[in-house]
Amino acid sequence: MPTRPYVIDEMISAKSIAARIENLAREISDTFKGTDKLVVVGLLRGSFVFIADLVRELDLPIEVDFLEATSYGDSTESSREVKIMKDLRGKIGGRDVLLVEDIVDTGFTLKHVVGMLNARKPAHMKTIALLNKQSRREVDVTADWIGFEIPDEFVVGYGIDFAQRNRNLPFIGKVRFTEE
Ligand code: PRP
């Protein structure tokens, strides 16, 4: 639970997110056209809202699987050590994989998970992140599709938490502390 008082200012509206997802889904559907072996993998917990909206816009036969990784816990600082809390249920060897992330910040999480999944020899793997904070990158990794490039602000909502709260906001908001 957050310990300092704060308010949340809207940064990206639910409507803008929906419009962007429609476009991204069209591009992804084109890229994977003809495949009948795509597994869309949601990286929990943060991606649960994004993947739910994204898969419903995909014009493809897909399967859905989940992986849970954490490096922040309740902290606002990355531990730079990615822990896998839950692995995939299915095998991805020889399959097409789309890995779905909510946000790429330092890049440690995406890099670690991509390495781990590539070791299982998927036929193709692509990645998508709703948000990208390029200015915060510490390791060399980029998602193939990015919803929005954002500045170095503390964001919450649409799946993203502040000490586990605010994941249920329908928009992306910016945290503003009201006391020092
Ligand atoms: C958050 C977020 C990303 C990751 C991005 O996960 O969901 O997976 O951090 O940060 P990075 O690029 O600096 O690694 P977190 O560890 O907070 O777990 P959660 O998804 O369960 O909130």
PDB file of C-alpha atoms and ligand atoms in Angstrom:
ATOM      1  CA  MET A   1       0.000   0.000   0.000  1.00  0.00           C
ATOM      2  CA  PRO A   2       1.364   3.485  -0.849  1.00  0.00           C
ATOM      3  CA  THR A   3       2.510   5.385   2.256  1.00  0.00           C
ATOM      4  CA  ARG A   4       2.594   8.988   0.950  1.00  0.00           C
ATOM      5  CA  PRO A   5      -0.521  10.971  -0.069  1.00  0.00           C
ATOM      6  CA  TYR A   6      -0.851  11.525  -3.816  1.00  0.00           C
ATOM      7  CA  VAL A   7      -3.261  12.362  -6.612  1.00  0.00           C
ATOM      8  CA  ILE A   8      -3.363  10.971 -10.127  1.00  0.00           C
ATOM      9  CA  ASP A   9      -3.512  13.221 -13.194  1.00  0.00           C
ATOM     10  CA  GLU A  10      -4.725  11.656 -16.429  1.00  0.00           C
ATOM     11  CA  MET A  11      -1.921  11.285 -18.967  1.00  0.00           C
ATOM     12  CA  ILE A  12      -3.350   8.970 -21.667  1.00  0.00           C
ATOM     13  CA  SER A  13      -7.127   8.603 -21.897  1.00  0.00           C
ATOM     14  CA  ALA A  14      -8.969   5.293 -22.198  1.00  0.00           C
ATOM     15  CA  LYS A  15     -10.164   6.463 -25.633  1.00  0.00           C
ATOM     16  CA  SER A  16      -6.606   7.138 -26.876  1.00  0.00           C
ATOM     17  CA  ILE A  17      -5.458   3.741 -25.606  1.00  0.00           C
ATOM     18  CA  ALA A  18      -8.332   1.977 -27.386  1.00  0.00           C
ATOM     19  CA  ALA A  19      -7.603   3.799 -30.665  1.00  0.00           C
ATOM     20  CA  ARG A  20      -3.890   2.961 -30.477  1.00  0.00           C
ATOM     21  CA  ILE A  21      -4.632  -0.704 -29.725  1.00  0.00           C
ATOM     22  CA  GLU A  22      -6.885  -0.930 -32.796  1.00  0.00           C
ATOM     23  CA  ASN A  23      -3.986   0.237 -34.985  1.00  0.00           C
ATOM     24  CA  LEU A  24      -1.420  -1.995 -33.297  1.00  0.00           C
ATOM     25  CA  ALA A  25      -3.725  -5.000 -33.602  1.00  0.00           C
ATOM     26  CA  ARG A  26      -4.120  -4.371 -37.321  1.00  0.00           C
ATOM     27  CA  GLU A  27      -0.325  -4.328 -37.794  1.00  0.00           C
ATOM     28  CA  ILE A  28       0.126  -7.453 -35.678  1.00  0.00           C
ATOM     29  CA  SER A  29      -2.637  -9.287 -37.528  1.00  0.00           C
ATOM     30  CA  ASP A  30      -0.893  -8.442 -40.827  1.00  0.00           C
ATOM     31  CA  THR A  31       2.512  -9.555 -39.531  1.00  0.00           C
ATOM     32  CA  PHE A  32       1.236 -12.918 -38.329  1.00  0.00           C
ATOM     33  CA  LYS A  33      -1.273 -13.430 -41.192  1.00  0.00           C
ATOM     34  CA  GLY A  34      -1.540 -17.095 -42.176  1.00  0.00           C
ATOM     35  CA  THR A  35      -0.197 -18.533 -38.943  1.00  0.00           C
ATOM     36  CA  ASP A  36      -2.282 -20.903 -36.908  1.00  0.00           C
ATOM     37  CA  LYS A  37       0.280 -21.283 -34.153  1.00  0.00           C
ATOM     38  CA  LEU A  38       0.487 -17.903 -32.439  1.00  0.00           C
ATOM     39  CA  VAL A  39       0.699 -17.855 -28.657  1.00  0.00           C
ATOM     40  CA  VAL A  40       0.093 -14.460 -27.099  1.00  0.00           C
ATOM     41  CA  VAL A  41       1.976 -14.344 -23.808  1.00  0.00           C
ATOM     42  CA  GLY A  42       0.981 -11.820 -21.156  1.00  0.00           C
ATOM     43  CA  LEU A  43       3.662 -10.770 -18.702  1.00  0.00           C
ATOM     44  CA  LEU A  44       1.894 -10.534 -15.342  1.00  0.00           C
ATOM     45  CA  ARG A  45       0.860  -8.727 -13.451  1.00  0.00           C
ATOM     46  CA  GLY A  46       1.076  -5.406 -15.277  1.00  0.00           C
ATOM     47  CA  SER A  47      -0.092  -6.565 -18.733  1.00  0.00           C
ATOM     48  CA  PHE A  48      -3.409  -8.118 -17.714  1.00  0.00           C
ATOM     49  CA  VAL A  49      -5.575  -5.198 -18.897  1.00  0.00           C
ATOM     50  CA  PHE A  50      -3.577  -4.529 -22.070  1.00  0.00           C
ATOM     51  CA  ILE A  51      -3.529  -8.154 -23.235  1.00  0.00           C
ATOM     52  CA  ALA A  52      -7.279  -8.474 -22.617  1.00  0.00           C
ATOM     53  CA  ASP A  53      -8.000  -5.500 -24.884  1.00  0.00           C
ATOM     54  CA  LEU A  54      -5.317  -6.379 -27.455  1.00  0.00           C
ATOM     55  CA  VAL A  55      -6.333 -10.001 -28.093  1.00  0.00           C
ATOM     56  CA  ARG A  56      -9.937  -8.980 -28.663  1.00  0.00           C
ATOM     57  CA  GLU A  57      -8.781  -6.806 -31.579  1.00  0.00           C
ATOM     58  CA  LEU A  58      -6.601  -9.481 -33.200  1.00  0.00           C
ATOM     59  CA  ASP A  59      -7.988 -11.037 -36.346  1.00  0.00           C
ATOM     60  CA  LEU A  60      -6.017 -14.284 -35.915  1.00  0.00           C
ATOM     61  CA  PRO A  61      -6.439 -17.737 -34.397  1.00  0.00           C
ATOM     62  CA  ILE A  62      -4.463 -17.473 -31.180  1.00  0.00           C
ATOM     63  CA  GLU A  63      -3.763 -19.125 -27.882  1.00  0.00           C
ATOM     64  CA  VAL A  64      -3.142 -17.140 -24.701  1.00  0.00           C
ATOM     65  CA  ASP A  65      -0.653 -17.966 -21.974  1.00  0.00           C
ATOM     66  CA  PHE A  66       0.815 -16.071 -19.021  1.00  0.00           C
ATOM     67  CA  LEU A  67       4.140 -15.664 -17.327  1.00  0.00           C
ATOM     68  CA  GLU A  68       4.623 -13.774 -14.072  1.00  0.00           C
ATOM     69  CA  ALA A  69       7.832 -11.866 -13.463  1.00  0.00           C
ATOM     70  CA  THR A  70       8.700  -9.225 -10.913  1.00  0.00           C
ATOM     71  CA  SER A  71      11.642  -6.955 -10.258  1.00  0.00           C
ATOM     72  CA  TYR A  72      10.000  -4.050  -8.404  1.00  0.00           C
ATOM     73  CA  GLY A  73       7.805  -5.761  -5.781  1.00  0.00           C
ATOM     74  CA  ASP A  74       6.237  -2.902  -3.804  1.00  0.00           C
ATOM     75  CA  SER A  75       9.228  -0.649  -4.427  1.00  0.00           C
ATOM     76  CA  THR A  76       9.415   2.170  -6.979  1.00  0.00           C
ATOM     77  CA  GLU A  77      13.024   1.246  -7.767  1.00  0.00           C
ATOM     78  CA  SER A  78      13.944  -1.743  -9.961  1.00  0.00           C
ATOM     79  CA  SER A  79      15.927  -4.428  -8.132  1.00  0.00           C
ATOM     80  CA  ARG A  80      17.484  -5.210 -11.546  1.00  0.00           C
ATOM     81  CA  GLU A  81      16.970  -8.827 -10.649  1.00  0.00           C
ATOM     82  CA  VAL A  82      14.046 -10.432 -12.444  1.00  0.00           C
ATOM     83  CA  LYS A  83      12.274 -13.182 -10.562  1.00  0.00           C
ATOM     84  CA  ILE A  84       9.974 -15.589 -12.379  1.00  0.00           C
ATOM     85  CA  MET A  85       6.975 -16.197 -10.132  1.00  0.00           C
ATOM     86  CA  LYS A  86       4.949 -18.279 -12.594  1.00  0.00           C
ATOM     87  CA  ASP A  87       6.048 -19.975 -15.805  1.00  0.00           C
ATOM     88  CA  LEU A  88       4.052 -20.594 -18.998  1.00  0.00           C
ATOM     89  CA  ARG A  89       1.595 -23.495 -18.985  1.00  0.00           C
ATOM     90  CA  GLY A  90       2.309 -24.448 -22.600  1.00  0.00           C
ATOM     91  CA  LYS A  91       5.372 -25.231 -24.697  1.00  0.00           C
ATOM     92  CA  ILE A  92       6.506 -22.586 -27.196  1.00  0.00           C
ATOM     93  CA  GLY A  93       9.174 -24.521 -29.141  1.00  0.00           C
ATOM     94  CA  GLY A  94       8.421 -24.076 -32.862  1.00  0.00           C
ATOM     95  CA  ARG A  95       5.499 -21.748 -32.158  1.00  0.00           C
ATOM     96  CA  ASP A  96       5.075 -18.063 -33.020  1.00  0.00           C
ATOM     97  CA  VAL A  97       5.092 -15.965 -29.857  1.00  0.00           C
ATOM     98  CA  LEU A  98       3.915 -12.432 -29.134  1.00  0.00           C
ATOM     99  CA  LEU A  99       5.128 -11.270 -25.726  1.00  0.00           C
ATOM    100  CA  VAL A 100       2.944  -8.533 -24.231  1.00  0.00           C
ATOM    101  CA  GLU A 101       4.388  -6.044 -21.705  1.00  0.00           C
ATOM    102  CA  ASP A 102       2.713  -3.059 -20.093  1.00  0.00           C
ATOM    103  CA  ILE A 103       5.828  -0.887 -19.793  1.00  0.00           C
ATOM    104  CA  VAL A 104       9.537  -1.018 -20.595  1.00  0.00           C
ATOM    105  CA  ASP A 105      11.541   1.128 -18.177  1.00  0.00           C
ATOM    106  CA  THR A 106      15.123   0.043 -17.339  1.00  0.00           C
ATOM    107  CA  GLY A 107      14.572  -2.887 -19.754  1.00  0.00           C
ATOM    108  CA  PHE A 108      15.761  -5.570 -17.327  1.00  0.00           C
ATOM    109  CA  THR A 109      12.425  -7.402 -17.300  1.00  0.00           C
ATOM    110  CA  LEU A 110      11.944  -7.530 -21.077  1.00  0.00           C
ATOM    111  CA  LYS A 111      15.550  -8.515 -21.742  1.00  0.00           C
ATOM    112  CA  HIS A 112      15.482 -11.301 -19.176  1.00  0.00           C
ATOM    113  CA  VAL A 113      12.156 -12.740 -20.322  1.00  0.00           C
ATOM    114  CA  VAL A 114      13.005 -12.533 -24.042  1.00  0.00           C
ATOM    115  CA  GLY A 115      16.270 -14.409 -23.345  1.00  0.00           C
ATOM    116  CA  MET A 116      14.460 -17.034 -21.331  1.00  0.00           C
ATOM    117  CA  LEU A 117      11.770 -17.589 -23.986  1.00  0.00           C
ATOM    118  CA  ASN A 118      14.222 -17.561 -26.920  1.00  0.00           C
ATOM    119  CA  ALA A 119      16.111 -20.396 -25.232  1.00  0.00           C
ATOM    120  CA  ARG A 120      12.961 -22.496 -25.782  1.00  0.00           C
ATOM    121  CA  LYS A 121      13.377 -22.030 -29.568  1.00  0.00           C
ATOM    122  CA  PRO A 122      10.100 -20.478 -30.723  1.00  0.00           C
ATOM    123  CA  ALA A 123       9.748 -20.236 -34.540  1.00  0.00           C
ATOM    124  CA  HIS A 124       9.407 -16.435 -34.244  1.00  0.00           C
ATOM    125  CA  MET A 125       9.110 -14.102 -31.307  1.00  0.00           C
ATOM    126  CA  LYS A 126       7.868 -10.515 -31.347  1.00  0.00           C
ATOM    127  CA  THR A 127       7.319  -8.175 -28.448  1.00  0.00           C
ATOM    128  CA  ILE A 128       4.878  -5.383 -27.745  1.00  0.00           C
ATOM    129  CA  ALA A 129       4.809  -2.847 -24.920  1.00  0.00           C
ATOM    130  CA  LEU A 130       2.013  -0.370 -24.348  1.00  0.00           C
ATOM    131  CA  LEU A 131       4.411   2.184 -22.849  1.00  0.00           C
ATOM    132  CA  ASN A 132       8.097   2.865 -23.389  1.00  0.00           C
ATOM    133  CA  LYS A 133      10.363   5.064 -21.266  1.00  0.00           C
ATOM    134  CA  GLN A 134      13.409   5.199 -23.539  1.00  0.00           C
ATOM    135  CA  SER A 135      15.116   7.812 -21.347  1.00  0.00           C
ATOM    136  CA  ARG A 136      15.321   5.309 -18.471  1.00  0.00           C
ATOM    137  CA  ARG A 137      16.842   2.404 -20.409  1.00  0.00           C
ATOM    138  CA  GLU A 138      19.801   0.656 -18.740  1.00  0.00           C
ATOM    139  CA  VAL A 139      20.072  -2.412 -20.984  1.00  0.00           C
ATOM    140  CA  ASP A 140      19.844  -2.710 -24.746  1.00  0.00           C
ATOM    141  CA  VAL A 141      16.334  -3.900 -25.553  1.00  0.00           C
ATOM    142  CA  THR A 142      13.403  -2.516 -27.557  1.00  0.00           C
ATOM    143  CA  ALA A 143       9.910  -3.856 -28.100  1.00  0.00           C
ATOM    144  CA  ASP A 144       8.917  -4.488 -31.730  1.00  0.00           C
ATOM    145  CA  TRP A 145       5.691  -2.523 -31.219  1.00  0.00           C
ATOM    146  CA  ILE A 146       5.237   0.363 -28.799  1.00  0.00           C
ATOM    147  CA  GLY A 147       1.928   1.952 -27.936  1.00  0.00           C
ATOM    148  CA  PHE A 148       3.184   5.240 -26.530  1.00  0.00           C
ATOM    149  CA  GLU A 149       6.604   6.744 -25.852  1.00  0.00           C
ATOM    150  CA  ILE A 150       6.358   8.503 -22.489  1.00  0.00           C
ATOM    151  CA  PRO A 151       8.610  10.816 -20.455  1.00  0.00           C
ATOM    152  CA  ASP A 152      10.159   9.773 -17.164  1.00  0.00           C
ATOM    153  CA  GLU A 153       7.000  10.144 -15.066  1.00  0.00           C
ATOM    154  CA  PHE A 154       5.664   7.831 -12.412  1.00  0.00           C
ATOM    155  CA  VAL A 155       2.684   6.261 -14.187  1.00  0.00           C
ATOM    156  CA  VAL A 156      -0.164   4.069 -12.953  1.00  0.00           C
ATOM    157  CA  GLY A 157      -3.408   2.576 -14.237  1.00  0.00           C
ATOM    158  CA  TYR A 158      -4.499   0.282 -17.049  1.00  0.00           C
ATOM    159  CA  GLY A 159      -2.731  -2.577 -15.227  1.00  0.00           C
ATOM    160  CA  ILE A 160       0.227  -0.604 -13.809  1.00  0.00           C
ATOM    161  CA  ASP A 161       0.502  -0.212 -10.030  1.00  0.00           C
ATOM    162  CA  PHE A 162       1.853   2.022  -7.327  1.00  0.00           C
ATOM    163  CA  ALA A 163       2.715  -0.426  -4.507  1.00  0.00           C
ATOM    164  CA  GLN A 164       0.026  -2.770  -5.942  1.00  0.00           C
ATOM    165  CA  ARG A 165      -2.729  -0.075  -6.047  1.00  0.00           C
ATOM    166  CA  ASN A 166      -4.371   1.708  -9.002  1.00  0.00           C
ATOM    167  CA  ARG A 167      -4.065  -1.141 -11.522  1.00  0.00           C
ATOM    168  CA  ASN A 168      -7.827  -0.847 -12.123  1.00  0.00           C
ATOM    169  CA  LEU A 169      -7.830   2.720 -13.482  1.00  0.00           C
ATOM    170  CA  PRO A 170      -9.141   2.677 -17.073  1.00  0.00           C
ATOM    171  CA  PHE A 171      -6.559   5.280 -18.195  1.00  0.00           C
ATOM    172  CA  ILE A 172      -2.819   5.902 -17.738  1.00  0.00           C
ATOM    173  CA  GLY A 173      -2.257   8.490 -15.039  1.00  0.00           C
ATOM    174  CA  LYS A 174       0.677  10.350 -13.600  1.00  0.00           C
ATOM    175  CA  VAL A 175       1.290  10.202  -9.840  1.00  0.00           C
ATOM    176  CA  ARG A 176       1.681  13.572  -8.131  1.00  0.00           C
ATOM    177  CA  PHE A 177       2.647  13.584  -4.476  1.00  0.00           C
ATOM    178  CA  THR A 178       0.741  16.161  -2.467  1.00  0.00           C
ATOM    179  CA  GLU A 179       3.125  16.347   0.514  1.00  0.00           C
ATOM    180  CA  GLU A 180       6.877  16.177   0.801  1.00  0.00           C
TER     181      GLU A 180
HETATM  182  C1  PRP B   1       6.894  -3.768 -13.958  1.00  0.00           C
HETATM  183  C2  PRP B   1       6.220  -3.725 -15.309  1.00  0.00           C
HETATM  184  C3  PRP B   1       7.245  -4.331 -16.235  1.00  0.00           C
HETATM  185  C4  PRP B   1       8.555  -3.967 -15.596  1.00  0.00           C
HETATM  186  C5  PRP B   1       9.234  -2.870 -16.367  1.00  0.00           C
HETATM  187  O1  PRP B   1       6.763  -5.026 -13.388  1.00  0.00           O
HETATM  188  O2  PRP B   1       5.023  -4.452 -15.308  1.00  0.00           O
HETATM  189  O3  PRP B   1       7.136  -5.734 -16.325  1.00  0.00           O
HETATM  190  O4  PRP B   1       8.259  -3.528 -14.265  1.00  0.00           O
HETATM  191  O5  PRP B   1      10.378  -2.399 -15.697  1.00  0.00           O
HETATM  192  P1  PRP B   1      11.861  -2.617 -16.185  1.00  0.00           P
HETATM  193  O6  PRP B   1      11.896  -2.298 -17.645  1.00  0.00           O
HETATM  194  O7  PRP B   1      12.597  -1.575 -15.359  1.00  0.00           O
HETATM  195  O8  PRP B   1      12.286  -3.995 -15.862  1.00  0.00           O
HETATM  196  P2  PRP B   1       6.893  -5.307 -11.808  1.00  0.00           P
HETATM  197  O9  PRP B   1       8.199  -5.911 -11.487  1.00  0.00           O
HETATM  198  O10 PRP B   1       6.509  -4.060 -11.053  1.00  0.00           O
HETATM  199  O11 PRP B   1       5.771  -6.413 -11.617  1.00  0.00           O
HETATM  200  P3  PRP B   1       4.204  -6.313 -11.956  1.00  0.00           P
HETATM  201  O12 PRP B   1       4.062  -6.425 -13.451  1.00  0.00           O
HETATM  202  O13 PRP B   1       3.625  -7.474 -11.238  1.00  0.00           O
HETATM  203  O14 PRP B   1       3.685  -4.973 -11.438  1.00  0.00           O
END
